[in-house]
Coordinates of C-alpha atoms in Angstrom, one line a residue:
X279 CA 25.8 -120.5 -146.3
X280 CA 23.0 -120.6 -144.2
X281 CA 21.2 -123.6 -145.3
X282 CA 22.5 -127.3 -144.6
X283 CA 25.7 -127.9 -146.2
X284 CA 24.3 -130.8 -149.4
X285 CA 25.8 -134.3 -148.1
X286 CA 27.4 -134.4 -151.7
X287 CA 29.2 -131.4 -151.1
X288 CA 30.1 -131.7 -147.8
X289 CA 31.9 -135.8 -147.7
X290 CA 34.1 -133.9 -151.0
X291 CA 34.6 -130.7 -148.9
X292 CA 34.8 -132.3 -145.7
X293 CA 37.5 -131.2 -143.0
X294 CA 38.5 -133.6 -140.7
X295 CA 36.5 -137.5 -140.5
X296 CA 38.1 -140.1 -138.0
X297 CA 37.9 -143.5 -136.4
X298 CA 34.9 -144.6 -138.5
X299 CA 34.0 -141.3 -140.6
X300 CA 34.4 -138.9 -138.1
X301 CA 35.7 -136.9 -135.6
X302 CA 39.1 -138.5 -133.7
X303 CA 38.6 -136.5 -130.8
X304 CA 40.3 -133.7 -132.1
X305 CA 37.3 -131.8 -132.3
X306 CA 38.3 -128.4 -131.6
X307 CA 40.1 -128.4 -135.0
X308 CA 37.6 -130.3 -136.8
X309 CA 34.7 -127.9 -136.1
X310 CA 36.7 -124.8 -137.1
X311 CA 37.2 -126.3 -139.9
X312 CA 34.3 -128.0 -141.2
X313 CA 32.7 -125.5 -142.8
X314 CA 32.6 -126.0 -146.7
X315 CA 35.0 -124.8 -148.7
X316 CA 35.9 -123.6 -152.3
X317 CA 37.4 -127.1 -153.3
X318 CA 34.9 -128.5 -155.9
X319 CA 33.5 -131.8 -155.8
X320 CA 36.0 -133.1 -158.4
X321 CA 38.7 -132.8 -155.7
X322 CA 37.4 -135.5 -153.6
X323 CA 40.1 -138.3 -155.1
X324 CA 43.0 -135.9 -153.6
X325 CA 40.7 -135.9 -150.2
X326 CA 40.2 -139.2 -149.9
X327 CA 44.0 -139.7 -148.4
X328 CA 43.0 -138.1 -144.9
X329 CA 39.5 -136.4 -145.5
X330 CA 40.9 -133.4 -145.1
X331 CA 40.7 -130.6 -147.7
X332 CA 43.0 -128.1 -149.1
X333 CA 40.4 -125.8 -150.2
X334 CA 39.9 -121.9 -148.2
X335 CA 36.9 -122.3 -145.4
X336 CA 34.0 -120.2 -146.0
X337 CA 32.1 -119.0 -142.8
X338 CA 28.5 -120.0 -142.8
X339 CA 27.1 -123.6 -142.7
X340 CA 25.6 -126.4 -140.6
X341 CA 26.5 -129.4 -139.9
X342 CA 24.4 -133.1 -138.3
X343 CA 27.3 -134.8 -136.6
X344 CA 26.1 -138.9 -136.1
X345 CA 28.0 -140.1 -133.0
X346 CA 28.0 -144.0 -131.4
X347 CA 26.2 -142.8 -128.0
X348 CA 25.0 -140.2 -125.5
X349 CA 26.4 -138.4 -123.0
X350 CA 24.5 -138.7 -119.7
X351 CA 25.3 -134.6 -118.7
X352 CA 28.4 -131.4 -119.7
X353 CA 29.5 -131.3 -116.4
X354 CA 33.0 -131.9 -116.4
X355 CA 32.8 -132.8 -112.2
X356 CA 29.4 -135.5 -112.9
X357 CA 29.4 -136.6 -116.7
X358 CA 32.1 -139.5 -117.4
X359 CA 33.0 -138.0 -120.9
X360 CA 33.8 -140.8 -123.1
X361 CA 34.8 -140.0 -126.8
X362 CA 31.2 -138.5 -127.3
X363 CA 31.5 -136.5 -124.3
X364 CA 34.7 -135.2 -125.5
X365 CA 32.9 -134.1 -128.5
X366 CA 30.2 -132.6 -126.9
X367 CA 32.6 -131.2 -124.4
X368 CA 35.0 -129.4 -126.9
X369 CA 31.9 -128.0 -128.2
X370 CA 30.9 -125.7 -125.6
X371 CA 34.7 -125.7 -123.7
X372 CA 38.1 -125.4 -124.4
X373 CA 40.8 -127.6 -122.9
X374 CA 43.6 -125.5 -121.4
X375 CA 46.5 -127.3 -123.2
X376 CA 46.3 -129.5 -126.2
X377 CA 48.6 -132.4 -127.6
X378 CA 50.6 -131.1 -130.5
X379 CA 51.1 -132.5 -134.0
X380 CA 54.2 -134.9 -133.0
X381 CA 51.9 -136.5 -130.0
X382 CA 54.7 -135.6 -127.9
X383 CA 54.9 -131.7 -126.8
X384 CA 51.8 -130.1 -125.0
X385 CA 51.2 -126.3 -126.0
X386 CA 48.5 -123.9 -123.9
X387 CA 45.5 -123.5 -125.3
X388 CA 42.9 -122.1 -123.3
X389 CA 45.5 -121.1 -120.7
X390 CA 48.3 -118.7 -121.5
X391 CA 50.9 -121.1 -120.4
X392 CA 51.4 -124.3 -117.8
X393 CA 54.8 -124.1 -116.1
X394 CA 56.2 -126.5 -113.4
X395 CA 58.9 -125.8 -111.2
X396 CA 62.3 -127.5 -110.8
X397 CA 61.3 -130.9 -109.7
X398 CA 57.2 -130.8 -110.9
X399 CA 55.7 -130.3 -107.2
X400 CA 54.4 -127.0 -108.3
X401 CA 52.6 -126.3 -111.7
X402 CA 51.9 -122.6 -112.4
X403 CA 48.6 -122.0 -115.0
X404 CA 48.2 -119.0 -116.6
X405 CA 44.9 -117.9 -118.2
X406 CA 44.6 -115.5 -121.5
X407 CA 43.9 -112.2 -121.4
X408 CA 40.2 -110.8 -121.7
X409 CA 38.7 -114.3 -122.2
X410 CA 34.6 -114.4 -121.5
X411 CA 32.6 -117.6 -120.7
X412 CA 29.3 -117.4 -123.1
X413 CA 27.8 -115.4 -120.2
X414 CA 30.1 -112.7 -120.1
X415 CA 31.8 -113.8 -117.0
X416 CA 36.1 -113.4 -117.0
X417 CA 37.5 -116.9 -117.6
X418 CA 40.6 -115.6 -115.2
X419 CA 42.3 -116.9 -112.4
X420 CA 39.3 -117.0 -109.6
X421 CA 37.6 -119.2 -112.3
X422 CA 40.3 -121.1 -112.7
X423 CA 40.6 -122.1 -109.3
X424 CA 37.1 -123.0 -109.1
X425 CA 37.1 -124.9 -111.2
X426 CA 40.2 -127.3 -110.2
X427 CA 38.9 -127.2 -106.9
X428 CA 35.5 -128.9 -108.1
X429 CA 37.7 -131.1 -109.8
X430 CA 39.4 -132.1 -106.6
X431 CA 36.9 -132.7 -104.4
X432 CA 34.5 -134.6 -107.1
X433 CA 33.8 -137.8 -105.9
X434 CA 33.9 -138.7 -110.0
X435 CA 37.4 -137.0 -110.6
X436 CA 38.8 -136.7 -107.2
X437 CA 40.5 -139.7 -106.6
X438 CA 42.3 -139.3 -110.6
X439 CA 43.4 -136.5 -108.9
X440 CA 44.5 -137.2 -105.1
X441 CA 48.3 -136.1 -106.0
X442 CA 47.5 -132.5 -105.7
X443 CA 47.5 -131.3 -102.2
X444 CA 46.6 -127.5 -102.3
X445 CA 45.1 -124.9 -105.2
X446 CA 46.1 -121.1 -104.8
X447 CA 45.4 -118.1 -107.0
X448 CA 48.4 -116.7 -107.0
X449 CA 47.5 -113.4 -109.6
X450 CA 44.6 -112.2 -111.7
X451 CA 44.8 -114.9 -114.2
X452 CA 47.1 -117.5 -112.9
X453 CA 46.6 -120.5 -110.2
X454 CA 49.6 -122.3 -108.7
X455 CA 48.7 -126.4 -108.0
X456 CA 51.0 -127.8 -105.1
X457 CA 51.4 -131.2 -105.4
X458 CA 51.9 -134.3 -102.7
X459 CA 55.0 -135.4 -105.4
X460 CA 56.2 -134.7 -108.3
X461 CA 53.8 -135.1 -111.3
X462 CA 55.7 -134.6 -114.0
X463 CA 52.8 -135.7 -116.7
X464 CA 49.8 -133.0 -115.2
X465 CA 50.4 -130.8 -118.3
X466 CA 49.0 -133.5 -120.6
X467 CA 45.6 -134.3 -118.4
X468 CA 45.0 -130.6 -119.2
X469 CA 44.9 -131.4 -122.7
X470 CA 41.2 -132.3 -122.6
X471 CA 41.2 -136.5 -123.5
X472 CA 39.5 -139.2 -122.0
X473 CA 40.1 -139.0 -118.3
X474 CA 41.4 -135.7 -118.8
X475 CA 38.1 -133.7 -117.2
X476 CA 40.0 -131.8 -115.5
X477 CA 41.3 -129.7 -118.4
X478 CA 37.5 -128.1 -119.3
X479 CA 36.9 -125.4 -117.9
X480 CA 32.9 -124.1 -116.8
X481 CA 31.7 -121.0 -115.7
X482 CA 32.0 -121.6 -111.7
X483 CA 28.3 -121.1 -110.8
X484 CA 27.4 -123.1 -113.7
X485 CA 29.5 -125.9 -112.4
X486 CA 28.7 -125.0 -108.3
X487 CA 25.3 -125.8 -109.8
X488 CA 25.7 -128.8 -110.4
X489 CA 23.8 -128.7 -113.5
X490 CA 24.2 -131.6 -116.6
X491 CA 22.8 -129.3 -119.4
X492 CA 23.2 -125.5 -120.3
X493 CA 26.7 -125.6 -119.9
X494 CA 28.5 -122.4 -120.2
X495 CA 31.7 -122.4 -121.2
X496 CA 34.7 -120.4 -123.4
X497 CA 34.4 -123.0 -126.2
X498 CA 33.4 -122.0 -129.9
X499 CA 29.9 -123.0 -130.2
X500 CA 27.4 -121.8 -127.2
X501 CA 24.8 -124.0 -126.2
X502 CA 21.2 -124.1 -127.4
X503 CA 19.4 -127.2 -126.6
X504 CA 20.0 -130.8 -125.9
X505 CA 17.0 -133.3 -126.1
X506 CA 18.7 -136.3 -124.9
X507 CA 19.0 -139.7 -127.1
X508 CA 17.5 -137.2 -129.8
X509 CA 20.2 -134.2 -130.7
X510 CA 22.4 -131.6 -129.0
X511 CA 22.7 -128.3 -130.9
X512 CA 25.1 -125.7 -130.4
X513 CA 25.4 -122.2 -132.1
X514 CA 28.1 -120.4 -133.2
X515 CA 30.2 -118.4 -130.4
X516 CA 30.1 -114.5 -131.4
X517 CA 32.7 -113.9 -129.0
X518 CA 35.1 -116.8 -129.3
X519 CA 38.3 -116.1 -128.1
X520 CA 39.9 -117.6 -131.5
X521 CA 39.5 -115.0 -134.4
X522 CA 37.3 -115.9 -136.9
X523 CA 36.5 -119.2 -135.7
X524 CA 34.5 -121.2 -135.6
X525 CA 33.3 -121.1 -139.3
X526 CA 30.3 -123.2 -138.6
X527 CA 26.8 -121.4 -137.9
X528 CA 25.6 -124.3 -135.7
X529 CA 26.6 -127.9 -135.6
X530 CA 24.0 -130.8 -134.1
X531 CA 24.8 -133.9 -132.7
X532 CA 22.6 -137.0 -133.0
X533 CA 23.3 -139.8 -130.8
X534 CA 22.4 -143.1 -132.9
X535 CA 24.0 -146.2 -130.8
X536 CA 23.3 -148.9 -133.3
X537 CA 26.4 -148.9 -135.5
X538 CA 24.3 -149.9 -139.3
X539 CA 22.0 -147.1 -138.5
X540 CA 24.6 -145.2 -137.9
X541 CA 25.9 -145.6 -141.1
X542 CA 22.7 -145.9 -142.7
X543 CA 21.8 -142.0 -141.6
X544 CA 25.3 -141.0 -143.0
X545 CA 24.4 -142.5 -146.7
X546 CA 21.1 -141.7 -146.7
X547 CA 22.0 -138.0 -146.3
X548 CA 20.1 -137.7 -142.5
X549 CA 23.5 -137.0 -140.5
X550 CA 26.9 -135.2 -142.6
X551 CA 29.8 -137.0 -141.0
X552 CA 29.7 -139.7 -137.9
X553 CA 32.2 -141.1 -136.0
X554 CA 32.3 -145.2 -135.2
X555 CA 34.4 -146.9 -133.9
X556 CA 32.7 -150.4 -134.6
X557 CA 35.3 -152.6 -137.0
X558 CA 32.1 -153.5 -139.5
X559 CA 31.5 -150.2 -140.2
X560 CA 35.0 -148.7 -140.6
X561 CA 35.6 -151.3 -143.0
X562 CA 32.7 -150.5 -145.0
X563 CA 33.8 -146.5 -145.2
X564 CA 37.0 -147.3 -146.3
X565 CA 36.2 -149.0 -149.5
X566 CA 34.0 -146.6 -150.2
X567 CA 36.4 -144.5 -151.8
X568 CA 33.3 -141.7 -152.9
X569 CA 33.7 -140.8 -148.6
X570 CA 36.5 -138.8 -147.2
X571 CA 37.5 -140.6 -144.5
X572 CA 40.0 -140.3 -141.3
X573 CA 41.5 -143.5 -139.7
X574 CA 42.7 -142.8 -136.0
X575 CA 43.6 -146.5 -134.9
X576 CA 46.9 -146.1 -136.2
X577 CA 47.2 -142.5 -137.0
X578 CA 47.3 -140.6 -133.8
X579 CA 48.3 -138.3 -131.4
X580 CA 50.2 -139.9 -129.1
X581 CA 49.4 -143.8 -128.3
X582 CA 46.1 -144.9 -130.0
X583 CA 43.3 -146.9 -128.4
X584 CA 44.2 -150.5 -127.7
X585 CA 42.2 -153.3 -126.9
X586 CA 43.1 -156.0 -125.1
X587 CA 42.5 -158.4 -121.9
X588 CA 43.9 -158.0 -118.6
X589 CA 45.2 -161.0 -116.6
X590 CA 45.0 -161.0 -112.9
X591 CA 48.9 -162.3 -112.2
X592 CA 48.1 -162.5 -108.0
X593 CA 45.8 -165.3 -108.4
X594 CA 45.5 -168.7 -109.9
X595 CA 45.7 -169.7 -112.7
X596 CA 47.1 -166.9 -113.9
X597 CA 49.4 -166.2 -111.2
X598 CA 51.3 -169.4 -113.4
X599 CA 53.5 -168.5 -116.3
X600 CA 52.9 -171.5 -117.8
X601 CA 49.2 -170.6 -118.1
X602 CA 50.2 -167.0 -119.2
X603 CA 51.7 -168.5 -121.8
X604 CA 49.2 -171.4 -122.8
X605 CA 47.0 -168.3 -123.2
X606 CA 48.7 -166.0 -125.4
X607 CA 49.8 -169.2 -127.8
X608 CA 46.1 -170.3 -127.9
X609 CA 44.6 -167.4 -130.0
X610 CA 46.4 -166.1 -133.1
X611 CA 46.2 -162.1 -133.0
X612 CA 46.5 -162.0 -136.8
X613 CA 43.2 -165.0 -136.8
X614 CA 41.5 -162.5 -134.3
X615 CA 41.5 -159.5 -136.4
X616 CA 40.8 -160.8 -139.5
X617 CA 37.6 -162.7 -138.5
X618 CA 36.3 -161.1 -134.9
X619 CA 37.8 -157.7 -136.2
X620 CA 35.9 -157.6 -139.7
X621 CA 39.2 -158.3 -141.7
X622 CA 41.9 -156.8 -139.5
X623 CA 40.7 -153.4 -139.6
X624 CA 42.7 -152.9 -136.7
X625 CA 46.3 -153.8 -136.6
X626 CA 47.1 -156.3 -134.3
X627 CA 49.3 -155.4 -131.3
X628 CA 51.8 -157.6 -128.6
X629 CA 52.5 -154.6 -126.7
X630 CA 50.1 -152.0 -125.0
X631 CA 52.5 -149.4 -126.3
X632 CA 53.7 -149.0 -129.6
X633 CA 57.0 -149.8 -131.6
X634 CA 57.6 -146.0 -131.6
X635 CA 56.6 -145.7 -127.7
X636 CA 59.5 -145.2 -125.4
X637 CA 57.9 -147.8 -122.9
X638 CA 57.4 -150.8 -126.1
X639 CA 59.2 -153.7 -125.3
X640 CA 61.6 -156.0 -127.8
X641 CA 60.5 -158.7 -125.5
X642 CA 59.1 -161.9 -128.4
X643 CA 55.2 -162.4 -127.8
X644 CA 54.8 -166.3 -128.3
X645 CA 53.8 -167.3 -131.7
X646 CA 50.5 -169.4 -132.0
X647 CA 50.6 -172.6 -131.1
X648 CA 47.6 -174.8 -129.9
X649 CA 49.9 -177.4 -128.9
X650 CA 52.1 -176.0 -126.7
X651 CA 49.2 -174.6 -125.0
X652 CA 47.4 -177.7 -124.4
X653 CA 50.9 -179.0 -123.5
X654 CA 51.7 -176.6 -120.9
X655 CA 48.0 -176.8 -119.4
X656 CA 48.5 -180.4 -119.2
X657 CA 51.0 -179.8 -117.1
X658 CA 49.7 -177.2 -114.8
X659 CA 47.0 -179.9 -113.9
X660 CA 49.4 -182.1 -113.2
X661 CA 51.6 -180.3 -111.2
X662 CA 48.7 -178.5 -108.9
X663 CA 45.9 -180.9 -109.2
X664 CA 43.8 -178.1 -110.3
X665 CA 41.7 -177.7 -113.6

C-alpha cells in the first residue's frame, strides 16, 4: 500500500494501541507491526480484546500517530524523553536491550549481549555484527563507547549515572563499563524506558554535535523532518538491521496536547491511532467497542505507572505518624478513582509496587475514616500546639 492506510481499516487491522489508544511504549514492536494486514474488517470483535490482530502484515502503508505532547529535541544526552520521546526515540534508535514478555528477564537487542561479571562491578556489551547507523557509519564498539561516555558526562544524564567509574573498548564491537559498586540492575536501564537514555544509541558525531533534530540512528524508520508542535515524519529504514522490518513506509507523529482534540482527530479520521493517558479519554475508548484498544495501567511490562503523593517524613507534620495516618484515612482511594479518575479507570493502589512485585508489602493501608482523622489531628494540635 502506498496510500494512507483508511481509518476504518486500520482501528479493525490495527497492531498494537495502549494507554489510551495507542502505543505503551513498546514502540519498537508496534511499528513493525502496524502495517495493515489481511484480517478483514469483520474480525475487529476478536481484536477488540488487546487491539492486536492475528492477521499476516503486509509491507507498504502509512500511518498519523496522535501523541499527548512534544518532545523538545532526539538527543538522547539534551532531550528529557518522556513517553513521547520514547516514541520518537524508538523511531529513529534502537535500545540495546529490551524488557521481555514476563517483565522480568532483559534480552539484547541492539547489542549482541550485556554480561556482568561475578559480583556486577564490570558489565561487558557486545554490539551485532555489520550494524550501520542511517549514514552508513559501523554501530560497533568505538560508537558504543561514545556514546556512554556522552552519557556520562551529560549534565542531563550524568548524575543517573555517577555509579560507573570508567568506559573501555575492550574489542571491535564490545565496551567493558567498570563500575564504583555493584550495579546489579544496569542491564534493564539499557532497555530504552523512561530514564533509561542511556540505552539509545546515536551516531557519535551526530551526538558530539549536539544537535536536537536530524538524528541518525540504527532504528527502523530514518528521519525526514520534524516541524515542531506540528508533525515528525520518519521513513522507512532500507537497511534495518531487523529483516524485513519495519513494514510501515513512513509513520508521522502529530503532537496534539489537549486530550478531546486528541481524540477528536482520532474519530474524525485526521490521526490513525493516539496514545493518552488522560482518565476521560481512556474511558471514552473503551466503551467504544468499534476501536481496538490496548490498556497498559494494569497490563505491563514490569511495574506500571503509579500515581501518587509523596510525604516529606523529616519534617513536621508529617514527620508525625499520627498525621500520616489522619491523611491516608481522609481520602477514600476507591472515592478518588471513581470521581477524580473518570470512574476508576485506573485501579486504585496502597502500595507503589504491585501484589505480584517482590518489594509489595502485606502491610494493611488504613481504611477511610474521616473520623479518626479529625480525631488524630485533634490531637496532634494538642500535643504540639501546632495547627
Amino acid at each position: 500500500m502506498g496510500e494512507r492506510i483508511d481509518r476504518r481499516s486500520f482501528l479493525t487491522r490495527s497492531a498494537a494501541v495502549g494507554a489510551g489508544l495507542a502505543a505503551a511504549g513498546s514502540s519498537g514492536g508496534l511499528l513493525s507491526a502496524c502495517g495493515s494486514s489481511s484480517s478483514s474488517p469483520g474480525s475487529s470483535t476478536a481484536a477488540r480484546a488487546n487491539g492486536v490482530s492475528t492477521g499476516t502484515p503486509r509491507t507498504g502503508g502509512k500511518v498519523v500517530f496522535g501523541t499527548e505532547a512534544e518532545e523538545k529535541g532526539f538527543s538522547p544526552t539534551l532531550g528529557t524523553f518522556d513517553t513521547t520521546g520514547i516514541l520518537y526515540a524508538r523511531t529513529v534508535f534502537d535500545p540495546l536491550a529490551i524488557v521481555a514478555a514476563d517483565g522480568k528477564t532483559v534480552k539484547p537487542y541492539l547489542a549482541e549481549s550485556i554480561t556482568p561479571n561475578a559480583d556486577y562491578t564490570v558489565w561487558t556489551v557486545t554490539m551485532r555484527q555489520n550494524v550501520v547507523f542511517h549514514n552508513g557509519t559501523p554501530c560497533d564498539g568505538a560508537a558504543l563507547a561514545a556514546n556512554f561516555e556522552a552519557q556520562k558526562t551529560s549534565i542531563l544524564t550524568g548524575p543517573a549515572l555517577a555509579t560507573i567509574d570508567t568506559i573501555n573498548q575492550s574489542g571491535p564491537l564490545s565496551v567493558e563499563v567498570h563500575m564504583k559498586s555493584p550495579w546489579v540492575p544496569f542491564d534493564y536501564f539499557l532497555a530504552g524506558g523512561i530514564g533509561g537514555q542511556i540505552a539509545f544509541v546515536a551516531e557519535p558525531n551526530w551526538l558530539a554535535s549536539k544537535s536536537q533534530t536530524d538524528p541518525v540512528g540504527t532504528g527502523p524508520f530514518v528521519f525526514q523532518d520534524w516541524t515542531p508542535n506540528d508533525h515528525f515524519t520518519a521513513t522507512r529504514n532500507p537497511h534495518y538491521w531487523r529483516p524485513n522490518l519495519p513494514y510501515l513506509d513512513s509513520i508521522t507523529y502529530k503532537p496534539i496536547p489537549d486530550a478531546q482534540q486528541l481524540l477528536n482527530s482520532l474519530m474524525t479520521g485526521q490521526v490513525d491511532i493516539i496514545h493518552t493517558s488522560n482518565a476521560q479519554v481512556t474511558g471514552q475508548l473503551k466503551s467504544d467497542s468499534s476501536l481496538s484498544f490496548v490498556d497498559d495501567a494494569t497490563h505491563s511490562a514490569g511495574e506500571p505507572d503509579m500515581g501518587c503523593l509523596l510525604l516529606n517524613l523529616s519534617k513536621a507534620p508529617f514527620s508525625d505518624l499520627r498525621v500520616r495516618q489522619a491523611a491516608a484515612m481522609a481520602v477514600s482511594s476507591q472515592e478518588y478513582v471513581k470521581v477524580i479518575d473518570a470512574g476508576g479507570v485506573n485501579p486504585p493502589s496502597n502500595s507503589p509496587f504491585t501484589p505480584s512485585s517482590p518489594y509489595y508489602t502485606t502491610t494493611s493501608y488504613p481504611k477511610p475514616d474521616p473520623a479518626k482523622a479529625k480525631q488524630l489531628v485533634q490531637e496532634v494540635r494538642q500535643s504540639t500546639g501546632q495547627p
